[in-house]
Each structure stands twice: as structure tokens, then as C-alpha cells.
Coordinates of C-alpha atoms in Angstrom, one line a residue:
Chain R
M161 CA 140.6 -203.4 142.6
Q162 CA 141.2 -206.1 140.0
G163 CA 138.4 -208.0 141.7
L164 CA 136.0 -205.1 141.3
V165 CA 136.8 -204.8 137.6
D166 CA 136.2 -208.6 137.2
L167 CA 132.9 -208.2 139.0
L168 CA 131.8 -205.4 136.6
T169 CA 132.7 -207.5 133.6
Q170 CA 130.9 -210.4 135.1
Y171 CA 127.7 -208.6 135.8
N172 CA 126.1 -206.3 133.3
V173 CA 125.5 -203.1 135.2
F174 CA 124.6 -201.2 132.1
S175 CA 121.9 -203.6 131.0
A176 CA 120.4 -203.4 134.6
F177 CA 120.2 -199.7 134.4
W178 CA 118.9 -199.8 130.9
M179 CA 116.1 -202.0 132.3
T180 CA 115.5 -199.3 135.0
I181 CA 115.4 -196.6 132.3
R182 CA 113.0 -198.6 130.1
L183 CA 110.7 -199.4 133.1
T184 CA 110.7 -195.7 134.0
L185 CA 109.9 -194.3 130.6
V186 CA 107.2 -196.8 129.6
S187 CA 105.6 -196.6 133.1
A188 CA 105.7 -192.8 133.0
L189 CA 103.8 -192.8 129.7
G190 CA 101.3 -195.2 131.1
A191 CA 100.9 -193.3 134.4
L192 CA 100.5 -190.0 132.4
V193 CA 97.7 -191.5 130.3
I194 CA 95.8 -193.2 133.2
G195 CA 96.4 -190.2 135.5
T196 CA 95.0 -187.7 133.0
I197 CA 91.9 -189.7 132.5
I198 CA 91.4 -190.1 136.2
A199 CA 91.9 -186.3 136.7
I200 CA 89.3 -185.6 134.0
M201 CA 86.9 -188.0 135.6
R202 CA 87.3 -186.2 139.0
V203 CA 86.1 -182.9 137.6
S204 CA 83.6 -184.3 135.1
P205 CA 79.8 -183.5 135.3
V206 CA 79.0 -187.2 135.8
P207 CA 78.7 -188.0 139.5
S208 CA 79.5 -191.7 139.1
L209 CA 82.8 -190.9 137.2
R210 CA 83.8 -188.5 140.0
A211 CA 83.1 -191.2 142.5
F212 CA 85.1 -193.7 140.6
G213 CA 88.1 -191.3 140.3
A214 CA 88.1 -190.5 144.0
G215 CA 87.8 -194.2 144.9
Y216 CA 90.6 -195.1 142.5
V217 CA 93.0 -192.5 144.0
N218 CA 92.1 -193.3 147.6
I219 CA 92.4 -197.0 147.3
I220 CA 95.5 -197.3 145.1
R221 CA 97.4 -194.5 146.8
N222 CA 97.0 -196.1 150.2
T223 CA 98.2 -199.5 149.0
P224 CA 102.0 -200.3 149.1
L225 CA 103.5 -200.5 145.7
T226 CA 105.2 -203.8 146.7
L227 CA 101.7 -205.2 147.1
I228 CA 100.5 -204.0 143.8
I229 CA 103.5 -205.3 141.9
T230 CA 103.4 -208.7 143.5
F231 CA 99.7 -208.9 142.9
C232 CA 100.1 -208.1 139.2
V233 CA 102.8 -210.7 138.8
L234 CA 101.6 -213.4 141.1
G235 CA 97.8 -213.0 140.7
L236 CA 97.3 -211.9 137.2
Y237 CA 100.4 -213.3 135.4
L238 CA 101.1 -216.5 137.3
F239 CA 97.7 -217.6 138.6
M240 CA 95.4 -216.3 135.9
N241 CA 98.0 -216.8 133.2
L242 CA 97.0 -213.5 131.6
H243 CA 99.5 -212.5 128.9
L244 CA 99.6 -208.9 127.6
L245 CA 101.9 -209.9 124.8
P246 CA 101.4 -212.8 122.4
D247 CA 102.1 -216.2 124.1
S248 CA 105.2 -216.8 121.9
V249 CA 107.0 -213.8 123.6
D250 CA 109.4 -215.0 126.3
P251 CA 108.4 -214.8 130.0
K252 CA 110.9 -212.0 130.8
A253 CA 109.1 -209.7 128.4
Q254 CA 105.7 -210.8 129.8
L255 CA 107.0 -210.0 133.3
F256 CA 108.2 -206.6 132.2
T257 CA 104.8 -205.7 130.9
W258 CA 103.1 -206.6 134.1
A259 CA 105.7 -204.7 136.1
V260 CA 104.9 -201.7 133.9
V261 CA 101.2 -202.1 134.5
G262 CA 101.7 -202.1 138.3
L263 CA 104.0 -199.1 138.2
S264 CA 101.6 -197.2 135.9
V265 CA 98.5 -197.9 137.9
Y266 CA 100.2 -196.9 141.2
H267 CA 101.8 -193.7 139.9
A268 CA 98.7 -192.6 138.0
T269 CA 97.2 -191.6 141.3
F270 CA 100.0 -189.1 141.9
V271 CA 99.7 -187.8 138.3
A272 CA 96.0 -187.4 138.8
E273 CA 96.5 -185.5 142.0
G274 CA 99.2 -183.3 140.4
I275 CA 96.9 -182.4 137.5
R276 CA 94.0 -181.7 139.8
S277 CA 96.3 -179.4 141.8
G278 CA 97.2 -177.8 138.5
I279 CA 93.5 -177.3 137.7
N280 CA 93.2 -175.6 141.1
T281 CA 95.6 -172.9 139.9
V282 CA 93.5 -171.9 136.9
P283 CA 91.5 -168.8 137.8
Q284 CA 87.8 -169.5 138.0
G285 CA 87.1 -166.6 135.7
Q286 CA 88.8 -168.5 132.8
A287 CA 86.3 -171.3 133.0
E288 CA 83.4 -168.9 133.3
A289 CA 84.7 -167.0 130.2
A290 CA 85.0 -170.3 128.3
R291 CA 81.5 -171.2 129.3
A292 CA 80.3 -167.7 128.4
I293 CA 81.5 -167.9 124.8
G294 CA 79.6 -171.1 124.5
L295 CA 82.2 -173.9 124.9
T296 CA 80.9 -177.2 126.3
F297 CA 82.4 -178.9 129.3
G298 CA 84.7 -180.9 127.0
Q299 CA 85.8 -177.9 125.0
S300 CA 86.5 -175.6 128.0
L301 CA 88.4 -178.4 129.7
A302 CA 90.5 -179.4 126.6
Q303 CA 91.1 -175.9 125.2
V304 CA 91.2 -173.6 128.2
V305 CA 91.7 -175.3 131.6
L306 CA 93.8 -178.4 130.9
P307 CA 96.6 -176.7 128.9
Q308 CA 97.2 -174.3 131.7
A309 CA 96.7 -177.0 134.4
L310 CA 99.3 -179.2 132.8
R311 CA 101.8 -176.3 132.7
A312 CA 101.1 -175.6 136.3
A313 CA 101.5 -179.3 137.2
I314 CA 105.0 -179.7 135.8
T315 CA 106.6 -179.6 139.2
P316 CA 104.4 -182.3 140.8
L317 CA 104.6 -184.3 137.6
G318 CA 108.4 -184.1 137.7
N319 CA 108.4 -185.2 141.3
T320 CA 106.2 -188.1 140.4
F321 CA 108.6 -189.0 137.6
I322 CA 111.6 -189.0 139.9
A323 CA 109.7 -191.0 142.5
L324 CA 108.8 -193.5 139.7
T325 CA 112.5 -193.8 138.7
K326 CA 113.3 -194.8 142.2
N327 CA 110.3 -197.0 142.7
T328 CA 111.2 -199.1 139.7
T329 CA 113.5 -200.9 142.2
V330 CA 110.4 -202.4 143.8
V331 CA 109.8 -204.7 140.8
S332 CA 112.8 -206.7 142.0
A333 CA 110.2 -208.2 144.3
A334 CA 108.9 -209.8 141.0
G335 CA 112.3 -210.8 139.8
V336 CA 112.7 -208.3 137.0
A337 CA 116.5 -207.8 136.5
E338 CA 116.8 -204.1 137.2
A339 CA 119.4 -202.2 139.2
S340 CA 118.5 -203.2 142.7
Y341 CA 118.0 -206.8 141.8
L342 CA 121.5 -206.8 140.3
M343 CA 122.9 -205.0 143.4
K344 CA 121.4 -207.7 145.6
N345 CA 123.0 -210.5 143.6
M346 CA 126.3 -208.8 143.3
I347 CA 126.6 -208.2 147.1
E348 CA 125.4 -211.7 147.9
F349 CA 128.2 -213.2 145.8
S350 CA 130.9 -210.7 146.5
P351 CA 130.3 -209.2 149.9
Q352 CA 133.9 -207.9 150.0
F353 CA 132.9 -205.2 147.6
L354 CA 129.8 -204.2 149.6
Y355 CA 130.6 -200.5 149.8
A356 CA 131.9 -200.1 146.2
I357 CA 128.8 -201.9 144.8
F358 CA 126.4 -199.8 146.8
F359 CA 128.0 -196.5 145.9
L360 CA 128.2 -197.5 142.3
M361 CA 124.5 -198.3 142.1
A362 CA 123.5 -195.3 144.2
L363 CA 125.6 -193.1 141.9
G364 CA 123.7 -194.6 139.0
F365 CA 120.4 -193.3 140.5
V366 CA 121.9 -189.9 141.3
I367 CA 122.9 -189.7 137.7
L368 CA 119.4 -190.7 136.6
T369 CA 117.4 -188.4 138.9
L370 CA 119.6 -185.2 139.1
P371 CA 119.2 -184.2 135.5
A372 CA 115.5 -185.1 135.6
G373 CA 115.1 -182.8 138.6
L374 CA 117.0 -180.0 136.9
F375 CA 115.0 -180.4 133.7
F376 CA 111.7 -180.2 135.5
S377 CA 112.5 -177.1 137.5
W378 CA 113.8 -175.5 134.3
A379 CA 110.7 -176.5 132.4
S380 CA 108.3 -175.3 135.2
T381 CA 109.8 -171.8 135.1
K382 CA 110.0 -171.8 131.3
W383 CA 106.4 -172.9 130.8
Q384 CA 105.0 -171.1 133.8
V385 CA 101.7 -169.3 133.0
Q386 CA 102.3 -165.6 133.6
R387 CA 99.4 -164.1 135.6
Chain N
M1074 CA 89.7 -172.7 140.7
S1075 CA 88.4 -175.3 143.1
T1076 CA 87.5 -178.7 141.9
R1077 CA 85.0 -178.9 144.6
G1078 CA 83.0 -176.1 143.0
A1079 CA 83.7 -177.6 139.6
T1080 CA 80.1 -176.7 138.5
V1081 CA 81.8 -173.7 136.9
L1082 CA 82.8 -176.0 134.2
F1083 CA 79.3 -177.3 133.5
D1084 CA 75.7 -176.5 134.1
A1085 CA 73.6 -178.2 136.7
P1086 CA 72.2 -181.1 134.6
G1087 CA 68.7 -180.8 133.3
P1088 CA 66.3 -183.8 132.9
R1089 CA 68.2 -185.1 129.8
G1090 CA 71.5 -184.5 131.4
I1091 CA 70.4 -186.5 134.5
V1092 CA 69.3 -189.3 132.3
R1093 CA 72.6 -189.3 130.4
N1094 CA 74.6 -189.2 133.7
R1095 CA 72.6 -192.2 135.0
I1096 CA 73.3 -194.1 131.8
I1097 CA 77.0 -193.4 132.0
G1098 CA 77.0 -194.3 135.6
L1099 CA 75.2 -197.6 134.9
G1100 CA 77.5 -198.4 132.0
G1101 CA 80.6 -197.6 134.2
A1102 CA 79.2 -199.7 137.0
L1103 CA 78.6 -202.6 134.7
L1104 CA 82.1 -202.3 133.3
V1105 CA 83.6 -202.4 136.7
L1106 CA 81.4 -205.3 137.7
A1107 CA 82.4 -207.1 134.5
L1108 CA 86.1 -206.6 135.3
L1109 CA 85.7 -207.7 138.9
A1110 CA 83.7 -210.8 137.7
G1111 CA 86.4 -211.6 135.2
L1112 CA 89.0 -211.3 137.9
T1113 CA 87.0 -213.4 140.3
Y1114 CA 86.5 -216.0 137.6
G1115 CA 90.1 -216.1 136.7
L1116 CA 91.1 -216.5 140.3
R1117 CA 88.2 -218.8 141.2
V1118 CA 90.5 -221.6 142.3
Q1119 CA 92.1 -219.1 144.7
L1120 CA 88.9 -217.6 146.0
V1121 CA 86.8 -220.5 147.1
G1122 CA 85.5 -220.7 150.6
A1123 CA 88.3 -223.0 151.8
K1124 CA 90.9 -220.3 151.0
W1125 CA 89.1 -217.8 153.2
S1126 CA 88.3 -220.0 156.1
P1127 CA 91.8 -219.7 157.6
F1128 CA 90.9 -216.0 158.3
L1129 CA 88.1 -217.2 160.6
R1130 CA 90.5 -219.0 162.8
S1131 CA 91.9 -217.0 165.7
D1132 CA 95.5 -218.4 165.4
T1133 CA 95.7 -216.9 161.9
W1134 CA 95.3 -213.5 163.4
V1135 CA 97.2 -214.1 166.6
S1136 CA 100.3 -215.7 165.0
Y1137 CA 100.5 -214.0 161.6
L1138 CA 98.4 -210.9 160.9
V1139 CA 98.4 -209.1 164.2
P1140 CA 102.2 -209.5 164.6
G1141 CA 102.5 -208.4 161.0
I1142 CA 100.5 -205.2 161.7
I1143 CA 102.5 -204.6 164.9
N1144 CA 105.8 -205.1 163.1
T1145 CA 104.7 -202.7 160.3
L1146 CA 103.6 -200.1 162.8
E1147 CA 106.7 -200.6 165.0
A1148 CA 109.0 -200.0 162.0
A1149 CA 107.0 -197.0 161.0
A1150 CA 106.9 -195.5 164.5
I1151 CA 110.6 -196.0 165.2
S1152 CA 111.4 -194.6 161.7
V1153 CA 109.2 -191.5 162.2
V1154 CA 111.0 -190.7 165.5
T1155 CA 114.5 -191.3 164.1
A1156 CA 113.7 -189.5 160.8
S1157 CA 112.4 -186.5 162.7
L1158 CA 115.5 -186.3 164.8
L1159 CA 117.9 -186.7 161.9
G1160 CA 115.7 -184.4 159.8
L1161 CA 115.9 -181.7 162.4
A1162 CA 119.6 -182.0 162.5
L1163 CA 119.9 -181.9 158.7
A1164 CA 117.6 -178.9 158.5
L1165 CA 119.6 -177.0 161.1
G1166 CA 122.8 -178.1 159.3
R1167 CA 121.6 -176.9 156.0
M1168 CA 120.5 -173.5 157.4
S1169 CA 123.8 -173.2 159.2
F1170 CA 126.0 -170.2 158.6
N1171 CA 129.1 -172.4 158.4
A1172 CA 129.4 -172.9 154.7
L1173 CA 131.1 -176.3 155.0
V1174 CA 128.4 -177.7 157.3
S1175 CA 125.6 -176.3 155.1
W1176 CA 127.2 -177.7 152.0
L1177 CA 127.7 -181.1 153.6
C1178 CA 124.1 -181.3 154.8
T1179 CA 122.8 -180.3 151.4
V1180 CA 124.8 -183.1 149.7
V1181 CA 123.6 -185.6 152.3
I1182 CA 120.0 -184.5 151.8
E1183 CA 120.2 -184.6 148.0
F1184 CA 121.9 -188.1 148.2
F1185 CA 119.2 -189.5 150.5
R1186 CA 116.5 -188.1 148.2
A1187 CA 118.1 -189.5 145.0
V1188 CA 118.8 -193.1 146.2
P1189 CA 115.8 -195.5 146.3
V1190 CA 114.7 -196.6 149.7
L1191 CA 115.0 -200.2 148.8
M1192 CA 118.6 -199.8 147.9
M1193 CA 119.4 -198.2 151.2
M1194 CA 117.5 -201.0 153.0
L1195 CA 119.5 -203.6 151.1
F1196 CA 122.7 -201.9 151.8
V1197 CA 122.1 -201.6 155.6
Y1198 CA 120.9 -205.2 155.6
F1199 CA 124.0 -206.5 154.0
L1200 CA 126.1 -204.3 156.3
T1201 CA 124.5 -206.0 159.3
I1202 CA 125.5 -209.4 157.7
F1203 CA 128.8 -208.8 156.1
A1204 CA 130.4 -205.8 157.9
P1205 CA 132.2 -207.4 160.9
F1206 CA 132.0 -204.4 163.2
I1207 CA 128.3 -204.0 162.6
S1208 CA 127.3 -207.7 162.7
R1209 CA 129.0 -207.9 166.1
L1210 CA 126.3 -205.6 167.4
F1211 CA 123.8 -208.4 167.0
P1212 CA 125.0 -211.3 169.2
G1213 CA 122.9 -214.4 169.7
P1214 CA 119.1 -213.9 169.6
M1215 CA 119.6 -210.2 168.6
V1216 CA 120.2 -211.6 165.1
E1217 CA 116.5 -211.3 164.5
L1218 CA 116.7 -207.6 164.8
K1219 CA 118.8 -207.2 161.6
P1220 CA 115.9 -206.9 159.1
L1221 CA 114.2 -204.4 161.5
V1222 CA 117.3 -202.3 161.7
A1223 CA 117.7 -202.3 157.9
V1224 CA 114.0 -201.3 157.3
V1225 CA 114.2 -198.5 159.9
A1226 CA 117.5 -197.3 158.5
G1227 CA 116.3 -197.2 154.9
L1228 CA 113.1 -195.4 155.9
T1229 CA 115.0 -193.0 158.2
F1230 CA 117.5 -191.9 155.6
Y1231 CA 115.0 -191.1 153.0
N1232 CA 112.4 -189.6 155.2
S1233 CA 114.8 -187.5 157.2
A1234 CA 115.7 -185.7 154.0
V1235 CA 112.0 -185.1 153.3
I1236 CA 111.5 -183.8 156.9
A1237 CA 114.5 -181.6 156.7
E1238 CA 113.2 -179.9 153.6
L1239 CA 109.7 -179.6 155.2
L1240 CA 111.2 -177.9 158.2
R1241 CA 113.3 -175.6 156.0
S1242 CA 110.3 -174.5 154.0
G1243 CA 108.3 -174.2 157.2
V1244 CA 110.8 -171.7 158.5
N1245 CA 110.9 -169.9 155.1
S1246 CA 107.1 -169.7 155.0
L1247 CA 106.9 -167.7 158.2
P1248 CA 106.4 -163.9 157.9
R1249 CA 109.6 -161.9 157.7
G1250 CA 108.5 -159.8 160.7
Q1251 CA 109.1 -162.8 163.0
T1252 CA 112.8 -162.7 162.3
E1253 CA 112.9 -159.0 162.6
A1254 CA 111.0 -159.0 165.9
G1255 CA 113.4 -161.7 167.3
L1256 CA 116.4 -159.6 166.2
G1257 CA 114.7 -156.5 167.5
I1258 CA 114.4 -157.8 171.1
G1259 CA 118.1 -158.6 171.1
L1260 CA 118.3 -162.3 170.2
N1261 CA 120.9 -163.3 167.7
I1262 CA 119.9 -165.1 164.5
G1263 CA 120.6 -168.6 165.9
Q1264 CA 118.4 -167.9 169.0
T1265 CA 115.7 -166.4 166.8
R1266 CA 115.6 -169.6 164.8
R1267 CA 115.7 -171.9 167.8
L1268 CA 113.3 -170.0 170.0
I1269 CA 110.9 -168.4 167.6
L1270 CA 111.0 -169.8 164.1
L1271 CA 111.5 -173.5 164.5
P1272 CA 108.7 -174.1 167.1
Q1273 CA 106.2 -172.5 164.7
A1274 CA 107.6 -174.4 161.7
I1275 CA 107.2 -177.7 163.6
T1276 CA 103.6 -176.9 164.4
A1277 CA 103.0 -175.9 160.8
M1278 CA 104.5 -179.1 159.5
L1279 CA 102.6 -181.5 161.8
P1280 CA 99.9 -182.3 159.2
A1281 CA 102.6 -182.8 156.5
L1282 CA 104.5 -185.0 158.9
V1283 CA 101.4 -187.2 159.5
S1284 CA 100.9 -187.5 155.7
Q1285 CA 104.6 -188.5 155.5
L1286 CA 103.7 -191.2 158.0
V1287 CA 101.5 -192.8 155.3
V1288 CA 104.5 -192.9 153.0
I1289 CA 106.6 -194.6 155.7
V1290 CA 103.9 -197.2 156.5
K1291 CA 103.6 -198.0 152.7
D1292 CA 107.4 -198.1 152.3
S1293 CA 107.7 -200.4 155.2
A1294 CA 106.3 -203.1 152.9
L1295 CA 109.6 -203.0 151.1
G1296 CA 110.8 -205.0 154.2
Y1297 CA 109.1 -207.9 152.4
I1298 CA 112.1 -208.1 150.1
I1299 CA 114.6 -208.5 153.0
S1300 CA 112.2 -210.8 154.9
Y1301 CA 111.3 -208.4 157.7
P1302 CA 108.1 -210.0 159.0
E1303 CA 105.9 -207.0 158.3
L1304 CA 102.2 -207.3 157.3
L1305 CA 102.9 -208.3 153.6
R1306 CA 105.6 -210.8 154.5
S1307 CA 103.6 -212.3 157.4
S1308 CA 100.5 -212.6 155.2
Q1309 CA 102.7 -214.5 152.6
T1310 CA 104.1 -216.8 155.3
L1311 CA 100.5 -217.5 156.3
A1312 CA 99.7 -218.0 152.6
S1313 CA 102.4 -220.6 152.2
R1314 CA 100.8 -222.6 155.0
W1315 CA 97.3 -222.6 153.6
S1316 CA 98.3 -222.0 150.0
N1317 CA 95.8 -219.1 149.7
S1318 CA 98.1 -216.4 148.4
I1319 CA 95.5 -214.3 146.7
A1320 CA 93.1 -214.3 149.7
A1321 CA 96.0 -213.4 152.0
F1322 CA 96.9 -210.7 149.5
I1323 CA 93.5 -209.1 149.5
I1324 CA 93.3 -209.2 153.4
A1325 CA 96.7 -207.5 153.6
A1326 CA 95.7 -204.9 151.1
V1327 CA 92.5 -204.1 153.0
L1328 CA 94.5 -203.8 156.2
F1329 CA 97.0 -201.5 154.6
I1330 CA 94.3 -199.3 153.1
I1331 CA 92.5 -199.1 156.4
I1332 CA 95.6 -198.0 158.3
N1333 CA 96.7 -195.5 155.7
Y1334 CA 93.3 -194.1 155.0
S1335 CA 92.9 -193.4 158.7
L1336 CA 96.3 -191.7 158.8
T1337 CA 95.3 -189.5 155.8
R1338 CA 92.1 -188.5 157.5
L1339 CA 94.1 -187.7 160.7
A1340 CA 96.4 -185.5 158.6
G1341 CA 93.4 -183.7 157.1
Y1342 CA 91.9 -183.2 160.5
L1343 CA 95.2 -181.7 161.9
E1344 CA 95.5 -179.5 158.9
G1345 CA 92.0 -178.1 159.4
R1346 CA 92.8 -177.5 163.0
S1347 CA 96.0 -175.7 162.5
R1348 CA 94.4 -173.7 159.7
S1349 CA 91.6 -172.5 162.1
R1350 CA 94.1 -171.8 164.9
Q1351 CA 96.3 -169.8 162.5
A1352 CA 99.4 -170.8 164.3
G1353 CA 101.7 -170.6 161.3
R1354 CA 100.4 -171.7 158.0
P1355 CA 100.5 -175.5 157.4
V1356 CA 103.4 -176.5 155.3
Q1357 CA 102.3 -178.3 152.2
L1358 CA 104.3 -181.1 150.6
E1359 CA 103.3 -179.9 147.2
A1360 CA 105.3 -176.7 147.6
L1361 CA 108.4 -178.7 148.4
N1362 CA 109.5 -180.3 145.2
M1363 CA 109.1 -183.7 146.8
E1364 CA 107.8 -187.0 145.7
D1365 CA 104.5 -188.4 146.9
H1366 CA 103.3 -184.8 146.9
A1367 CA 99.6 -185.0 147.3
H1368 CA 98.5 -187.0 150.3
N1369 CA 95.7 -184.8 151.6
E1370 CA 92.5 -184.0 149.9
V1371 CA 93.1 -180.4 150.5
P1372 CA 92.9 -178.0 147.5
L1373 CA 96.1 -176.1 146.9
K1374 CA 94.6 -172.7 146.4
E1375 CA 91.6 -171.4 148.0

């Protein structure tokens, strides 16, 4: 038991989970922005934008996240030496930004599909009515269809958020010091605490994802569009 | 509202609209091309002919890529079988009338859903190394099976929870009359479930199961981290020989996309078929409060 306590003081579990939380929140924001844009493209009047949206979703969604993350870090950051932050910022933060880009780009496909499924729940008559009172495509989308679509999409968006929380572990492939990276190190150096370490880290994820799940199911009933 | 008939949001474009659409299309295409050109320029050292020529050699494919694909598909195939069996057991357990069994299975399902697949893979991998009673199961040359077991275990745990919930919602989506009819002809509730409800639920969830296969194939790439020689890892091994990481990456990505896109299409085909046969409504992942919810191109509401 003493050994386990020593282990916990030696490794900073909280900062690892803090990294997981930061990765999740920033990437969720990025995925929401990119995903909304892609969803709008997929219903837009311009055929080329629709084609681009469909292509983006089909290609990215069928690529493993591990591959996307390693490509961002290896290809764009290490080979091309592309820095998203000023060069003076330390490499760890640079790595973080590329991990966020990879996570956002991947999960944006699920956000886009979620919003599109939300658009599917809006009755056709609403769009017709919006058109009838003279709203343009942009206006009817922004003021009539999307607000309802977003409310209907809370459940799939919540699922994407939870998946994103868990998928942040994949960035350990790029050496970002988040929870699973720490777990790997801890077990390699203290295999005698294998079970304790795993259940501690697993518990961390249960604590992170359970409230999120409860919140999203509460939110989806609260903001449900009554029809 | 169907996005396919999205014309309800806008008019069919007139001559000016068509011109505007073409201009936007051209601008977008130029933008994409510029980005690709920038990427190609940035990676030019990695993309010269010499980096691609290894892919013209047969031994590249025979000793790296094809075994990689086979290992990926092998892990995915084993996982889908084990996950289905465990999922069936968990679903039956969760629907059990024994409160303790039902509660236990619910806890297990929720735990499997909350913990990242990679963590479970790592845990099982370290179990096969450090836990004496488990590492003894891999004597001599069997040692090489350790990463495979870890990958399969990680994929099985998570996906069995997904499949269990799919089955449960499949049973719940059947018309009430089915249960009543079963009870009416003198079966008890357990028999009704086994003989009438579950077979229909399994048929109904077949398309969703195939879509889940895509998730399994993708997640098998996590085996990269515990050095299971799946497609991504074997393409990186290959890259360390020819130092053509980026080219190997692109080839691996294309192979993954081809595999997964065909699986998605297969799921769509099965879905269309089960819809036309009307043998139980297809179970949709979207309805399930699950991650990776939208794998088919099927609109949710007709």
C-alpha cells in the first residue's frame, strides 16, 4: 500500500487527467466548429460544396484516428516543421496543438453526421414555410432549421463528446503525456501495482464520462423540440 | 426533412445561380488544390519517386503490407465473433429477471463503455507480460500471440457492450404483439425471448453489426501502440527500412479507407435488404446513445 502511495506522489496523475480534460474541451470546440461547417456544406445549394462535405466525411471517418494523429505529428509537425504557435513556444505545447487538430478533424465527421441527422428531424413544412415568407437559404437555415436541428442533435453530439474524451488516449501514440501515456509508464516501472493502476485510471475515465452522459441525456430532454 | 431532397431549402438555381455555383466550385477546388500543393511541397523530400518505388516491389507487399492487412482483418474477425458472443451473454444478463445478474451486467456494460479501448488493450497486454498465471499461457513461440490477445481483448470488451445494447434495443423495438403472441401460445417469457424475440433482433441488428465492424477495423490500428503488427505498424516497419514514412502512411491510409468504405457499403446494402424484407426493423446505432453513431448514409427519418 505504501508503495502505491509513493507511486502516486512520484507520478502526477492529476496533471495527466488535466491534460486529458484540456485535450477533450479544446478538441470538442474545434470539432463542433468544423463539423457544423461541414454539415452546412452538405445541405448547401452549391453542388461542389456538397461533394466536398460528403468526401470529407467518407474519407476521414474511414481512416483510423491513430493514423490521423500520427500523420499530424510526424508529417506536419516533424517533417514539415509546421508550427501552429509561435516558434518560441516549447515543443510540448506545439505537440498539443497538433494533437488537438487531429482529434478535431476526426471527430468533426461525427459532429457533421449528428447535425445532419438533426436536420432530418425538422419537418419539411418548416423549411417550406421559411421559404414562403421570403427567407433566403442562409436565413432559413440559420433561423429556422439549424436551431431545431442542433437541439435534436444533442444526443449524438453528446455521444461524440464522450467518444472524444476516450479517444484522447490515442494521442499517446504521439507522446502527449495524457492519462493512458502515464498509465503505460507507471505499469512498465511498477508492474506489481498493475491492477491498482489500471483500476485507478479506468475509474478516472468513468468519473469523466458518466456525468457527461447524464448531462447530455438531461439536456436532450430539456431542450427537446415539442412536436 | 430529408437532406437528399434538400431543394426545399433553396430554389433550383437559375442562370445566375449556376454561374455563382460554378465560381464557388472553382474557388473551392483551387483552394483544395493549393492546400494539397502546399502539403506536397512541404513533404517533397518524402514524396520523391524513390520513396514510392518500394511499393512496386513484390516483397514489400508480400512481407509487410499483405501480412499487415491479414493481421488487421484477423484481429477484427476474431473480435467480432468474441464480442458478439460476450455481447449476447451481457444482453441476456441485463434483461434477466434476477435483479443481481441484471445489475451486475449493467455495471459491466457501463464500465466497458466508459473505459477507453486503448487502456483495456494496454491492461491486457501488461497482464500477459506481468501476471504470472496469464503469461504462463504463452510458452515458447506462443509469446508472439500476446499483442494479438491484447488487441482482441480490448476490442472485445468495448464492442461487446455496444452489441449488448444493440441487441437489447433490437428486442425493445419489436412490436408488443410479438411477446403477447408468444405468451399466448403458452411459452414462458424466457422462451418467448429466446425463440421469438432474439432471432428477430439479431436479424434486425445485422446491418448495425456490420457498421460496428468498421469501428473494430479502425480501432485495431490502436494495436500500433502495443506493437501488434497490424497494417499501420507493418507499414511503419516497412518505412523504417526504406525511410519513406509519409509514403507508407498514405498507402496505409488508402488501404484502410478501401477496407472500411467497402464495409460501410455492405452495411448499407444489408440495411436496404432487411428493410425491403420487413423482417424486423433494422436497429440503428443512432437510437442507442452510443458513440460512433452514424456509420451509414441512411437518413434517420423518412
